[in-house]
Amino acid sequence: MTFAEATRLDLDGDSLRGEIPPGWDIMGNANGGYLLALAARGATSIAGRPDPVTITGHFLRPAQAGPVSITGEVLKEGKRFATVLVRLAGKPGPLVVALATVGELSAEPGPVIHAALPPQLPPPEECVPIEPTDTFPPPFVGRIDLRLNPADIGGAIGRPTGEASMTGWFRLRDGEPLGTHTLVMATDSFPPTTFNLDIPQAWVPTIELTTHVRGRPTPGWLRCRFTTRYISDGFLEEDGEIWDEIGRLVAQSRQLALVPRG
Amino acid sequence: MTFAEATRLDLDGDSLRGEIPPGWDIMGNANGGYLLALAARGATSIAGRPDPVTITGHFLRPAQAGPVSITGEVLKEGKRFATVLVRLAGKPGPLVVALATVGELSAEPGPVIHAALPPQLPPPEECVPIEPTDTFPPPFVGRIDLRLNPADIGGAIGRPTGEASMTGWFRLRDGEPLGTHTLVMATDSFPPTTFNLDIPQAWVPTIELTTHVRGRPTPGWLRCRFTTRYISDGFLEEDGEIWDEIGRLVAQSRQLALVPRG
């Protein structure tokens, strides 16, 4: 099943209907990035604008496979952007609430200033493909094509490197084209950076995830970097950067997560 | 007028009433961090929990001095956290919509891992105090006590350093104590990082601002660092870090803003 199919929404009166298919999960719960992409699809659809520009999701409860509904409220209709509140609900109730600004992304004239470089990675064929199992790696990674940088692989095989970093390549399977909604999912698609730290391990519960989309990616692989700089008081941030094959920064993300208690 | 007075909210039926006082503005429009702090005050008040943990605001229109109302909707009531949707409106209509997770912050046991240091600053008395005028610096800076790092002052006096950075000290005036709501305001209280770049200058319109609050600050000065790494396609991010006097990271922020068109 493609990403496009897994995030398809159909109009149903005042709301949108979709379906979380089986297999987009981490230990039974749908991946947060996938859910935020679904919410982003709702936001752009409701506002009638093609691209998510920024979206913040708060995760209200774990989401299992099954039917979902999305309701949206356009809070502002501007010339360039619209702001939309989106509620994604499943059978047990509300799953995700999201605030999004949406619009049409195009190459804007103006300064390009980068104070940091894209992550330096070996080519995809020299990186480590992640293939799913029923448990770990989780089914979700079978929906995407992930190639981890060998330098960061330690955390995924129980040998933490000591650096809270995960870098690698991302694309969809079977040549499915990338879009701006894919970027939203990609910002939560890698193993947690904390896998590379020598701390008690468990999946990291996300409180909120914000993704900024800067532009439409060129076809090909996405070059991705996730890092955590500060773990304290039970919280950590995970910052993501996604670059396309021609070296453009196409998305940035930050999530606030709880430190795993092991 | 203190920060506490400027963000006071009174219950009025199902909503809260407040007042944006004159003088908390940048060229006539209330400062975004102040507005987000007001929304955070609404969120914690409505949920009956003391601290904002994470809050994201989307700015719908410029806000002028005058009465405001806040309505809130508790989307999730958890043991540790509640999630709240907050709408801040003034006379002309909706001003800010915000999604917040709130709770009670306390020192949590667990790992403390910092991959970066707090900004190195000269002591406050060797930094540059910013005093307000009717235009520039704007009235808002008179509500806070800001001391800019001399190394970054160039951008505030028309001599950009070339590095998109603003660092310095923050506290409230007249010894008013800091709280977690103050941190929300502080994350949007410094001159834009872009003042230090040789690009067309203008105030930077914020699309969204997200602040994560890690902990309650100890009394004293806050050590602050704001940086921008990527300017492209008409957008830029500004990342903030706020440390208290004993060297604890107490807040992190990121905003998505439009590149000034001069």
PDB file of N, CA and C in Angstrom, chain B residues 64-118:
ATOM      1  N   GLN B  64      -3.544  44.819  18.990  1.00  0.00           N
ATOM      2  CA  GLN B  64      -3.317  46.122  19.614  1.00  0.00           C
ATOM      3  C   GLN B  64      -3.779  46.112  21.067  1.00  0.00           C
ATOM      4  N   ALA B  65      -3.371  47.132  21.799  1.00  0.00           N
ATOM      5  CA  ALA B  65      -3.791  47.261  23.192  1.00  0.00           C
ATOM      6  C   ALA B  65      -5.315  47.301  23.266  1.00  0.00           C
ATOM      7  N   GLY B  66      -5.846  46.663  24.326  1.00  0.00           N
ATOM      8  CA  GLY B  66      -7.299  46.646  24.489  1.00  0.00           C
ATOM      9  C   GLY B  66      -7.748  45.352  25.121  1.00  0.00           C
ATOM     10  N   PRO B  67      -9.045  45.231  25.371  1.00  0.00           N
ATOM     11  CA  PRO B  67      -9.556  44.020  26.030  1.00  0.00           C
ATOM     12  C   PRO B  67      -9.450  42.782  25.135  1.00  0.00           C
ATOM     13  N   VAL B  68      -9.188  41.665  25.763  1.00  0.00           N
ATOM     14  CA  VAL B  68      -9.154  40.385  25.040  1.00  0.00           C
ATOM     15  C   VAL B  68      -9.948  39.342  25.814  1.00  0.00           C
ATOM     16  N   SER B  69     -10.400  38.347  25.082  1.00  0.00           N
ATOM     17  CA  SER B  69     -11.045  37.218  25.748  1.00  0.00           C
ATOM     18  C   SER B  69     -10.326  35.947  25.337  1.00  0.00           C
ATOM     19  N   ILE B  70     -10.303  35.004  26.260  1.00  0.00           N
ATOM     20  CA  ILE B  70      -9.672  33.714  25.992  1.00  0.00           C
ATOM     21  C   ILE B  70     -10.684  32.622  26.261  1.00  0.00           C
ATOM     22  N   THR B  71     -10.865  31.770  25.258  1.00  0.00           N
ATOM     23  CA  THR B  71     -11.684  30.589  25.499  1.00  0.00           C
ATOM     24  C   THR B  71     -10.784  29.375  25.333  1.00  0.00           C
ATOM     25  N   GLY B  72     -11.083  28.350  26.089  1.00  0.00           N
ATOM     26  CA  GLY B  72     -10.231  27.172  26.066  1.00  0.00           C
ATOM     27  C   GLY B  72     -11.049  25.908  26.006  1.00  0.00           C
ATOM     28  N   GLU B  73     -10.407  24.886  25.509  1.00  0.00           N
ATOM     29  CA  GLU B  73     -11.070  23.587  25.433  1.00  0.00           C
ATOM     30  C   GLU B  73     -10.048  22.556  25.869  1.00  0.00           C
ATOM     31  N   VAL B  74     -10.366  21.820  26.922  1.00  0.00           N
ATOM     32  CA  VAL B  74      -9.449  20.780  27.384  1.00  0.00           C
ATOM     33  C   VAL B  74      -9.660  19.551  26.505  1.00  0.00           C
ATOM     34  N   LEU B  75      -8.620  19.180  25.768  1.00  0.00           N
ATOM     35  CA  LEU B  75      -8.726  18.088  24.798  1.00  0.00           C
ATOM     36  C   LEU B  75      -8.329  16.757  25.407  1.00  0.00           C
ATOM     37  N   LYS B  76      -7.534  16.821  26.454  1.00  0.00           N
ATOM     38  CA  LYS B  76      -7.098  15.589  27.123  1.00  0.00           C
ATOM     39  C   LYS B  76      -6.757  15.908  28.565  1.00  0.00           C
ATOM     40  N   GLU B  77      -7.217  15.077  29.455  1.00  0.00           N
ATOM     41  CA  GLU B  77      -6.890  15.202  30.881  1.00  0.00           C
ATOM     42  C   GLU B  77      -6.108  13.967  31.271  1.00  0.00           C
ATOM     43  N   GLY B  78      -4.806  14.062  31.339  1.00  0.00           N
ATOM     44  CA  GLY B  78      -4.006  12.915  31.738  1.00  0.00           C
ATOM     45  C   GLY B  78      -3.566  13.070  33.178  1.00  0.00           C
ATOM     46  N   LYS B  79      -2.860  12.065  33.674  1.00  0.00           N
ATOM     47  CA  LYS B  79      -2.398  12.134  35.056  1.00  0.00           C
ATOM     48  C   LYS B  79      -1.338  13.222  35.194  1.00  0.00           C
ATOM     49  N   ARG B  80      -0.352  13.198  34.291  1.00  0.00           N
ATOM     50  CA  ARG B  80       0.728  14.191  34.383  1.00  0.00           C
ATOM     51  C   ARG B  80       0.414  15.472  33.626  1.00  0.00           C
ATOM     52  N   PHE B  81      -0.276  15.334  32.484  1.00  0.00           N
ATOM     53  CA  PHE B  81      -0.445  16.479  31.592  1.00  0.00           C
ATOM     54  C   PHE B  81      -1.891  16.636  31.136  1.00  0.00           C
ATOM     55  N   ALA B  82      -2.228  17.860  30.786  1.00  0.00           N
ATOM     56  CA  ALA B  82      -3.491  18.106  30.084  1.00  0.00           C
ATOM     57  C   ALA B  82      -3.155  18.834  28.788  1.00  0.00           C
ATOM     58  N   THR B  83      -3.975  18.613  27.762  1.00  0.00           N
ATOM     59  CA  THR B  83      -3.792  19.289  26.479  1.00  0.00           C
ATOM     60  C   THR B  83      -4.955  20.244  26.285  1.00  0.00           C
ATOM     61  N   VAL B  84      -4.630  21.466  25.927  1.00  0.00           N
ATOM     62  CA  VAL B  84      -5.647  22.512  25.863  1.00  0.00           C
ATOM     63  C   VAL B  84      -5.534  23.292  24.553  1.00  0.00           C
ATOM     64  N   LEU B  85      -6.677  23.561  23.951  1.00  0.00           N
ATOM     65  CA  LEU B  85      -6.748  24.458  22.795  1.00  0.00           C
ATOM     66  C   LEU B  85      -7.216  25.810  23.300  1.00  0.00           C
ATOM     67  N   VAL B  86      -6.480  26.850  22.943  1.00  0.00           N
ATOM     68  CA  VAL B  86      -6.782  28.187  23.448  1.00  0.00           C
ATOM     69  C   VAL B  86      -6.997  29.151  22.286  1.00  0.00           C
ATOM     70  N   ARG B  87      -8.044  29.953  22.380  1.00  0.00           N
ATOM     71  CA  ARG B  87      -8.291  30.984  21.383  1.00  0.00           C
ATOM     72  C   ARG B  87      -8.278  32.336  22.074  1.00  0.00           C
ATOM     73  N   LEU B  88      -7.423  33.194  21.595  1.00  0.00           N
ATOM     74  CA  LEU B  88      -7.281  34.543  22.148  1.00  0.00           C
ATOM     75  C   LEU B  88      -7.853  35.506  21.115  1.00  0.00           C
ATOM     76  N   ALA B  89      -8.840  36.280  21.533  1.00  0.00           N
ATOM     77  CA  ALA B  89      -9.491  37.185  20.582  1.00  0.00           C
ATOM     78  C   ALA B  89      -9.577  38.588  21.148  1.00  0.00           C
ATOM     79  N   GLY B  90      -9.526  39.566  20.268  1.00  0.00           N
ATOM     80  CA  GLY B  90      -9.683  40.961  20.661  1.00  0.00           C
ATOM     81  C   GLY B  90     -10.874  41.558  19.935  1.00  0.00           C
ATOM     82  N   LYS B  91     -10.928  42.872  19.936  1.00  0.00           N
ATOM     83  CA  LYS B  91     -12.066  43.525  19.306  1.00  0.00           C
ATOM     84  C   LYS B  91     -12.210  43.168  17.819  1.00  0.00           C
ATOM     85  N   PRO B  92     -11.091  43.189  17.059  1.00  0.00           N
ATOM     86  CA  PRO B  92     -11.260  42.924  15.619  1.00  0.00           C
ATOM     87  C   PRO B  92     -11.483  41.453  15.294  1.00  0.00           C
ATOM     88  N   GLY B  93     -11.358  40.559  16.292  1.00  0.00           N
ATOM     89  CA  GLY B  93     -11.559  39.130  16.023  1.00  0.00           C
ATOM     90  C   GLY B  93     -10.412  38.309  16.582  1.00  0.00           C
ATOM     91  N   PRO B  94     -10.291  37.056  16.096  1.00  0.00           N
ATOM     92  CA  PRO B  94      -9.253  36.145  16.608  1.00  0.00           C
ATOM     93  C   PRO B  94      -7.851  36.707  16.411  1.00  0.00           C
ATOM     94  N   LEU B  95      -7.021  36.599  17.452  1.00  0.00           N
ATOM     95  CA  LEU B  95      -5.650  37.111  17.385  1.00  0.00           C
ATOM     96  C   LEU B  95      -4.627  35.970  17.333  1.00  0.00           C
ATOM     97  N   VAL B  96      -4.821  35.011  18.224  1.00  0.00           N
ATOM     98  CA  VAL B  96      -3.869  33.906  18.336  1.00  0.00           C
ATOM     99  C   VAL B  96      -4.653  32.640  18.636  1.00  0.00           C
ATOM    100  N   VAL B  97      -4.251  31.546  18.006  1.00  0.00           N
ATOM    101  CA  VAL B  97      -4.781  30.257  18.429  1.00  0.00           C
ATOM    102  C   VAL B  97      -3.581  29.438  18.877  1.00  0.00           C
ATOM    103  N   ALA B  98      -3.747  28.703  19.959  1.00  0.00           N
ATOM    104  CA  ALA B  98      -2.600  27.985  20.524  1.00  0.00           C
ATOM    105  C   ALA B  98      -2.998  26.606  21.004  1.00  0.00           C
ATOM    106  N   LEU B  99      -2.063  25.684  20.848  1.00  0.00           N
ATOM    107  CA  LEU B  99      -2.209  24.337  21.386  1.00  0.00           C
ATOM    108  C   LEU B  99      -1.170  24.184  22.482  1.00  0.00           C
ATOM    109  N   ALA B 100      -1.609  23.751  23.635  1.00  0.00           N
ATOM    110  CA  ALA B 100      -0.679  23.652  24.757  1.00  0.00           C
ATOM    111  C   ALA B 100      -0.825  22.333  25.491  1.00  0.00           C
ATOM    112  N   THR B 101       0.289  21.831  25.974  1.00  0.00           N
ATOM    113  CA  THR B 101       0.263  20.772  26.968  1.00  0.00           C
ATOM    114  C   THR B 101       0.768  21.398  28.257  1.00  0.00           C
ATOM    115  N   VAL B 102       0.008  21.208  29.314  1.00  0.00           N
ATOM    116  CA  VAL B 102       0.326  21.852  30.585  1.00  0.00           C
ATOM    117  C   VAL B 102       0.420  20.797  31.690  1.00  0.00           C
ATOM    118  N   GLY B 103       1.065  21.132  32.777  1.00  0.00           N
ATOM    119  CA  GLY B 103       1.227  20.175  33.868  1.00  0.00           C
ATOM    120  C   GLY B 103       1.934  20.831  35.028  1.00  0.00           C
ATOM    121  N   GLU B 104       2.514  19.997  35.880  1.00  0.00           N
ATOM    122  CA  GLU B 104       3.287  20.544  36.987  1.00  0.00           C
ATOM    123  C   GLU B 104       4.733  20.123  36.816  1.00  0.00           C
ATOM    124  N   LEU B 105       5.599  21.110  36.616  1.00  0.00           N
ATOM    125  CA  LEU B 105       7.008  20.801  36.382  1.00  0.00           C
ATOM    126  C   LEU B 105       7.745  20.695  37.708  1.00  0.00           C
ATOM    127  N   SER B 106       8.483  19.617  37.852  1.00  0.00           N
ATOM    128  CA  SER B 106       9.309  19.481  39.038  1.00  0.00           C
ATOM    129  C   SER B 106      10.570  18.766  38.603  1.00  0.00           C
ATOM    130  N   ALA B 107      11.572  18.813  39.417  1.00  0.00           N
ATOM    131  CA  ALA B 107      12.822  18.146  39.075  1.00  0.00           C
ATOM    132  C   ALA B 107      12.533  16.652  38.950  1.00  0.00           C
ATOM    133  N   GLU B 108      12.715  16.118  37.742  1.00  0.00           N
ATOM    134  CA  GLU B 108      12.467  14.697  37.496  1.00  0.00           C
ATOM    135  C   GLU B 108      13.773  13.939  37.646  1.00  0.00           C
ATOM    136  N   PRO B 109      13.717  12.783  38.284  1.00  0.00           N
ATOM    137  CA  PRO B 109      14.939  11.990  38.306  1.00  0.00           C
ATOM    138  C   PRO B 109      15.213  11.507  36.885  1.00  0.00           C
ATOM    139  N   GLY B 110      16.425  11.132  36.606  1.00  0.00           N
ATOM    140  CA  GLY B 110      16.734  10.621  35.272  1.00  0.00           C
ATOM    141  C   GLY B 110      17.974  11.270  34.731  1.00  0.00           C
ATOM    142  N   PRO B 111      18.363  10.827  33.538  1.00  0.00           N
ATOM    143  CA  PRO B 111      19.625  11.304  32.984  1.00  0.00           C
ATOM    144  C   PRO B 111      19.593  12.791  32.635  1.00  0.00           C
ATOM    145  N   VAL B 112      20.724  13.456  32.805  1.00  0.00           N
ATOM    146  CA  VAL B 112      20.915  14.816  32.306  1.00  0.00           C
ATOM    147  C   VAL B 112      22.083  14.745  31.334  1.00  0.00           C
ATOM    148  N   ILE B 113      21.793  14.946  30.064  1.00  0.00           N
ATOM    149  CA  ILE B 113      22.826  14.870  29.034  1.00  0.00           C
ATOM    150  C   ILE B 113      22.736  16.124  28.195  1.00  0.00           C
ATOM    151  N   HIS B 114      23.798  16.897  28.148  1.00  0.00           N
ATOM    152  CA  HIS B 114      23.824  18.121  27.354  1.00  0.00           C
ATOM    153  C   HIS B 114      24.921  17.996  26.307  1.00  0.00           C
ATOM    154  N   ALA B 115      24.523  18.096  25.046  1.00  0.00           N
ATOM    155  CA  ALA B 115      25.526  18.019  23.981  1.00  0.00           C
ATOM    156  C   ALA B 115      26.015  19.401  23.577  1.00  0.00           C
ATOM    157  N   ALA B 116      25.532  20.435  24.259  1.00  0.00           N
ATOM    158  CA  ALA B 116      26.017  21.789  23.981  1.00  0.00           C
ATOM    159  C   ALA B 116      26.016  22.556  25.295  1.00  0.00           C
ATOM    160  N   LEU B 117      26.767  23.634  25.319  1.00  0.00           N
ATOM    161  CA  LEU B 117      26.903  24.434  26.542  1.00  0.00           C
ATOM    162  C   LEU B 117      25.963  25.632  26.502  1.00  0.00           C
ATOM    163  N   PRO B 118      25.643  26.195  27.693  1.00  0.00           N
ATOM    164  CA  PRO B 118      24.935  27.472  27.700  1.00  0.00           C
ATOM    165  C   PRO B 118      25.809  28.515  26.998  1.00  0.00           C
TER     166      PRO B 118
END
